[in-house]
mmCIF file of C-alpha atoms in Angstrom:
data_model
loop_
_atom_site.group_PDB
_atom_site.id
_atom_site.type_symbol
_atom_site.label_atom_id
_atom_site.label_comp_id
_atom_site.label_asym_id
_atom_site.label_seq_id
_atom_site.Cartn_x
_atom_site.Cartn_y
_atom_site.Cartn_z
ATOM 1 C CA TYR A 1003 0.000 0.000 0.000
ATOM 2 C CA SER A 1004 2.871 2.377 0.695
ATOM 3 C CA VAL A 1005 3.995 2.035 -2.933
ATOM 4 C CA HIS A 1006 0.541 2.702 -4.371
ATOM 5 C CA ASP A 1007 -0.039 5.601 -1.970
ATOM 6 C CA PHE A 1008 3.250 7.079 -3.182
ATOM 7 C CA GLU A 1009 2.215 6.509 -6.802
ATOM 8 C CA ASP A 1010 -1.212 8.087 -6.252
ATOM 9 C CA ALA A 1011 0.354 11.098 -4.536
ATOM 10 C CA ILE A 1012 2.575 11.692 -7.569
ATOM 11 C CA VAL A 1013 -0.226 11.199 -10.104
ATOM 12 C CA ASN A 1014 -2.486 13.612 -8.226
ATOM 13 C CA GLY A 1015 0.211 16.258 -8.029
ATOM 14 C CA PHE A 1016 0.783 16.183 -4.288
ATOM 15 C CA VAL A 1017 4.403 15.001 -4.344
ATOM 16 C CA ASP A 1018 6.937 17.252 -6.061
ATOM 17 C CA THR A 1019 9.244 14.755 -7.770
ATOM 18 C CA ARG A 1020 11.712 17.493 -8.750
ATOM 19 C CA GLN A 1021 12.031 18.486 -5.114
ATOM 20 C CA LEU A 1022 12.708 14.875 -4.168
ATOM 21 C CA ALA A 1023 15.239 14.387 -6.958
ATOM 22 C CA THR A 1024 17.175 17.581 -6.218
ATOM 23 C CA ARG A 1025 16.774 17.186 -2.451
ATOM 24 C CA VAL A 1026 15.414 20.672 -1.965
ATOM 25 C CA ASN A 1027 14.410 21.060 1.715
ATOM 26 C CA HIS A 1028 15.709 17.528 2.254
ATOM 27 C CA GLU A 1029 16.477 18.015 5.953
ATOM 28 C CA GLU A 1030 12.973 19.332 6.571
ATOM 29 C CA LEU A 1031 11.487 16.385 4.688
ATOM 30 C CA VAL A 1032 13.434 13.898 6.813
ATOM 31 C CA ASP A 1033 12.266 15.726 9.948
ATOM 32 C CA ARG A 1034 8.660 15.319 8.825
ATOM 33 C CA MET A 1035 9.260 11.647 8.061
ATOM 34 C CA LEU A 1036 10.552 11.207 11.604
ATOM 35 C CA GLU A 1037 7.396 12.832 12.967
ATOM 36 C CA TRP A 1038 5.309 10.316 11.022
ATOM 37 C CA VAL A 1039 7.229 7.125 11.860
ATOM 38 C CA GLY A 1040 8.009 8.091 15.460
ATOM 39 C CA ALA A 1041 10.943 6.441 17.197
ATOM 40 C CA GLU A 1042 10.789 3.261 15.111
ATOM 41 C CA PHE A 1043 13.675 4.405 12.906
ATOM 42 C CA SER A 1044 16.580 6.755 13.465
ATOM 43 C CA ARG A 1045 17.351 9.703 11.232
ATOM 44 C CA ASP A 1046 20.415 7.870 9.892
ATOM 45 C CA GLU A 1047 18.301 4.829 8.959
ATOM 46 C CA LEU A 1048 15.800 6.985 7.071
ATOM 47 C CA VAL A 1049 18.519 8.921 5.261
ATOM 48 C CA ALA A 1050 20.233 5.661 4.248
ATOM 49 C CA ALA A 1051 16.912 4.207 3.055
ATOM 50 C CA PHE A 1052 16.170 7.388 1.090
ATOM 51 C CA ASP A 1053 19.617 7.131 -0.522
ATOM 52 C CA ARG A 1054 18.997 3.514 -1.545
ATOM 53 C CA LEU A 1055 15.690 4.399 -3.168
ATOM 54 C CA ASP A 1056 17.209 7.457 -4.808
ATOM 55 C CA ASP A 1057 19.933 5.275 -6.333
ATOM 56 C CA LEU A 1058 17.435 3.028 -8.126
ATOM 57 C CA GLU A 1059 17.693 3.199 -11.907
ATOM 58 C CA THR A 1060 13.910 3.451 -12.132
ATOM 59 C CA ARG A 1061 13.569 6.519 -9.903
ATOM 60 C CA ILE A 1062 11.781 9.468 -11.489
ATOM 61 C CA SER A 1063 12.965 13.063 -11.326
ATOM 62 C CA SER A 1064 9.941 14.700 -12.936
ATOM 63 C CA PHE A 1065 6.307 13.950 -13.702
ATOM 64 C CA ASP A 1066 4.118 15.861 -16.160
ATOM 65 C CA ASP A 1067 1.435 13.174 -16.657
ATOM 66 C CA SER A 1068 2.710 12.420 -20.160
ATOM 67 C CA ARG A 1069 2.509 8.833 -21.370
ATOM 68 C CA ARG A 1070 6.264 8.560 -21.008
ATOM 69 C CA ASP A 1071 6.177 9.716 -17.392
ATOM 70 C CA GLN A 1072 3.161 7.530 -16.628
ATOM 71 C CA ALA A 1073 5.072 4.526 -17.963
ATOM 72 C CA GLN A 1074 8.149 5.446 -15.930
ATOM 73 C CA LEU A 1075 6.041 5.774 -12.795
ATOM 74 C CA LYS A 1076 4.406 2.385 -13.419
ATOM 75 C CA ASN A 1077 7.854 0.904 -13.901
ATOM 76 C CA LEU A 1078 9.027 2.387 -10.605
ATOM 77 C CA THR A 1079 5.907 1.080 -8.859
ATOM 78 C CA SER A 1080 6.470 -2.437 -10.196
ATOM 79 C CA LYS A 1081 10.153 -2.399 -9.283
ATOM 80 C CA LEU A 1082 9.455 -1.241 -5.727
ATOM 81 C CA ILE A 1083 6.777 -3.877 -5.147
ATOM 82 C CA GLY A 1084 9.078 -6.550 -6.533
ATOM 83 C CA ARG A 1085 11.991 -5.284 -4.456
ATOM 84 C CA PHE A 1086 10.007 -5.415 -1.217
ATOM 85 C CA ALA A 1087 8.234 -8.706 -1.963
ATOM 86 C CA VAL A 1088 11.396 -10.567 -2.972
ATOM 87 C CA ALA A 1089 13.308 -9.358 0.083
ATOM 88 C CA ALA A 1090 10.458 -10.372 2.412
ATOM 89 C CA ALA A 1091 10.038 -13.767 0.719
ATOM 90 C CA ARG A 1092 13.732 -14.545 1.066
ATOM 91 C CA ALA A 1093 13.865 -13.454 4.704
ATOM 92 C CA THR A 1094 10.712 -15.434 5.516
ATOM 93 C CA ARG A 1095 12.062 -18.593 3.894
ATOM 94 C CA ASP A 1096 15.344 -18.176 5.757
ATOM 95 C CA ALA A 1097 13.458 -17.886 9.053
ATOM 96 C CA HIS A 1098 10.888 -20.630 8.309
ATOM 97 C CA PRO A 1099 12.456 -23.348 6.126
ATOM 98 C CA GLY A 1100 9.495 -25.707 6.570
ATOM 99 C CA PRO A 1101 6.000 -25.592 5.016
ATOM 100 C CA LEU A 1102 4.092 -22.373 5.635
ATOM 101 C CA GLY A 1103 0.341 -21.854 6.041
ATOM 102 C CA ARG A 1104 -1.849 -18.908 6.891
ATOM 103 C CA PHE A 1105 -1.529 -19.383 10.644
ATOM 104 C CA SER A 1106 1.638 -21.490 10.832
ATOM 105 C CA GLY A 1107 4.248 -18.843 10.162
ATOM 106 C CA SER A 1108 4.877 -15.133 10.010
ATOM 107 C CA VAL A 1109 6.203 -12.870 7.302
ATOM 108 C CA VAL A 1110 9.692 -11.561 7.983
ATOM 109 C CA VAL A 1111 10.417 -8.118 6.545
ATOM 110 C CA PRO A 1112 14.083 -7.061 6.671
ATOM 111 C CA ARG A 1113 14.659 -3.879 8.634
ATOM 112 C CA SER A 1114 16.227 -2.224 5.602
ATOM 113 C CA VAL A 1115 13.002 -2.801 3.673
ATOM 114 C CA GLN A 1116 10.921 -1.549 6.592
ATOM 115 C CA ALA A 1117 12.983 1.641 6.545
ATOM 116 C CA GLU A 1118 12.458 2.084 2.805
ATOM 117 C CA ILE A 1119 8.715 1.614 3.258
ATOM 118 C CA ALA A 1120 8.849 4.166 6.085
ATOM 119 C CA VAL A 1121 10.473 6.623 3.671
ATOM 120 C CA LEU A 1122 7.605 6.175 1.196
ATOM 121 C CA LYS A 1123 5.006 6.536 3.944
ATOM 122 C CA GLY A 1124 6.833 9.499 5.430
ATOM 123 C CA THR A 1125 7.049 11.208 2.055
ATOM 124 C CA VAL A 1126 3.326 10.793 1.453
ATOM 125 C CA SER A 1127 2.677 12.032 4.975
ATOM 126 C CA ALA A 1128 4.817 15.120 4.446
ATOM 127 C CA PHE A 1129 3.195 16.035 1.135
ATOM 128 C CA VAL A 1130 -0.358 14.787 1.673
ATOM 129 C CA MET A 1131 -1.459 13.260 4.977
ATOM 130 C CA SER A 1132 -0.305 16.038 7.295
ATOM 131 C CA VAL A 1133 -1.896 18.833 5.258
ATOM 132 C CA ALA A 1134 -4.347 20.512 7.640
ATOM 133 C CA GLU A 1135 -7.054 21.060 5.021
ATOM 134 C CA ARG A 1136 -7.357 17.319 4.419
ATOM 135 C CA GLN A 1137 -7.744 16.234 8.044
ATOM 136 C CA PRO A 1138 -11.585 16.325 8.141
ATOM 137 C CA LEU A 1139 -11.677 13.996 5.125
ATOM 138 C CA TYR A 1140 -9.253 11.565 6.766
ATOM 139 C CA ARG A 1141 -11.259 11.544 9.992
ATOM 140 C CA GLU A 1142 -14.411 10.760 8.017
ATOM 141 C CA GLN A 1143 -12.678 7.958 6.118
ATOM 142 C CA ARG A 1144 -11.224 6.515 9.314
ATOM 143 C CA GLN A 1145 -14.651 6.438 10.955
ATOM 144 C CA LEU A 1146 -16.132 4.714 7.909
ATOM 145 C CA MET A 1147 -13.454 2.007 8.053
ATOM 146 C CA ILE A 1148 -14.021 1.443 11.769
ATOM 147 C CA GLU A 1149 -17.775 1.110 11.310
ATOM 148 C CA LEU A 1150 -17.365 -1.246 8.357
ATOM 149 C CA CYS A 1151 -14.951 -3.489 10.258
ATOM 150 C CA GLU A 1152 -17.285 -3.614 13.248
ATOM 151 C CA ALA A 1153 -20.245 -4.550 11.023
ATOM 152 C CA LEU A 1154 -18.308 -7.294 9.241
ATOM 153 C CA LEU A 1155 -16.997 -8.675 12.516
ATOM 154 C CA GLU A 1156 -20.516 -8.776 13.957
ATOM 155 C CA ARG A 1157 -22.110 -10.492 10.936
ATOM 156 C CA GLY A 1158 -19.300 -12.961 10.354
ATOM 157 C CA PRO A 1159 -18.687 -15.125 7.284
ATOM 158 C CA SER A 1160 -22.065 -14.450 5.669
ATOM 159 C CA SER A 1161 -20.967 -10.875 4.995
ATOM 160 C CA LEU A 1162 -17.505 -11.743 3.661
ATOM 161 C CA ASP A 1163 -16.295 -12.628 0.182
ATOM 162 C CA LYS A 1164 -15.887 -16.389 -0.227
ATOM 163 C CA ALA A 1165 -12.116 -16.523 0.229
ATOM 164 C CA PHE A 1166 -12.314 -14.497 3.420
ATOM 165 C CA ALA A 1167 -15.342 -16.453 4.650
ATOM 166 C CA ASP A 1168 -13.249 -19.607 4.300
ATOM 167 C CA ASP A 1169 -10.430 -17.943 6.246
ATOM 168 C CA TRP A 1170 -12.916 -16.972 8.954
ATOM 169 C CA ARG A 1171 -14.144 -20.552 9.328
ATOM 170 C CA SER A 1172 -10.590 -21.858 9.670
ATOM 171 C CA ALA A 1173 -9.567 -19.178 12.179
ATOM 172 C CA ASP A 1174 -8.833 -20.406 15.701
ATOM 173 C CA SER A 1175 -9.303 -17.227 17.721
ATOM 174 C CA ASP A 1176 -11.054 -13.867 17.841
ATOM 175 C CA ALA A 1177 -7.761 -12.215 16.946
ATOM 176 C CA ASP A 1178 -7.501 -14.366 13.814
ATOM 177 C CA ARG A 1179 -11.078 -13.522 12.847
ATOM 178 C CA LYS A 1180 -10.369 -9.820 13.292
ATOM 179 C CA ARG A 1181 -7.397 -10.238 10.994
ATOM 180 C CA VAL A 1182 -9.658 -11.822 8.380
ATOM 181 C CA VAL A 1183 -11.968 -8.807 8.566
ATOM 182 C CA VAL A 1184 -9.024 -6.437 8.187
ATOM 183 C CA ASP A 1185 -7.835 -8.421 5.155
ATOM 184 C CA GLN A 1186 -11.330 -8.274 3.655
ATOM 185 C CA VAL A 1187 -11.563 -4.504 4.074
ATOM 186 C CA ALA A 1188 -8.027 -4.031 2.766
ATOM 187 C CA SER A 1189 -8.978 -5.898 -0.406
ATOM 188 C CA LEU A 1190 -11.750 -3.409 -1.220
ATOM 189 C CA THR A 1191 -11.350 -0.411 -3.477
ATOM 190 C CA ASP A 1192 -12.393 2.945 -2.040
ATOM 191 C CA ARG A 1193 -15.685 2.820 -3.921
ATOM 192 C CA ALA A 1194 -16.358 -0.761 -2.866
ATOM 193 C CA ALA A 1195 -15.680 0.085 0.783
ATOM 194 C CA VAL A 1196 -18.083 3.023 0.662
ATOM 195 C CA ALA A 1197 -20.733 0.885 -1.052
ATOM 196 C CA ARG A 1198 -20.307 -1.945 1.457
ATOM 197 C CA HIS A 1199 -20.555 0.558 4.334
ATOM 198 C CA ARG A 1200 -23.706 2.061 2.837
ATOM 199 C CA GLU A 1201 -25.210 -1.412 2.495
ATOM 200 C CA MET A 1202 -24.307 -2.654 5.978
ATOM 201 C CA VAL A 1203 -24.239 0.413 8.207
ATOM 202 C CA GLU A 1204 -26.247 3.291 6.821
#
């Protein structure tokens, strides 16, 4: 999600790619990233992660919504997702060499990858999420998500898509069932989430 949020922020004109590429106000940007991620990562870790992402051949230094730039952005998005997924898959296999199932293992994400994801999240936060004018919208969206999760959790598998209903039935605890609900909601598009909320809550 961090990759697609970053992509959406660029497409919608919120993130200034030239500013990122030339590192204008870079220190201020890192400060705002730190505010977003809290004490989970040090400044040095975020700077190093930013440098790694900035060194990627697929990075973009401008975006004017041309077909060329759209293609370059899609290429960057694909490369980032692949980069993160491959690193996590390798680390998970190293930690769990045996067979893995939904509830029989846990995904291992290398700290370096976590830091790179934090940079993407922090960048979106600095350019989009922390903008005061947008806070009422985010509060409204957050409340909608909470209400939808509560409704799905109360109604159980009958309200879930088949794959998630199957996961619910195989879950062993309330915590596992809550996770199924979160996965279901996360799979929805914005429009689908609003429609499902309207159907179940309003």
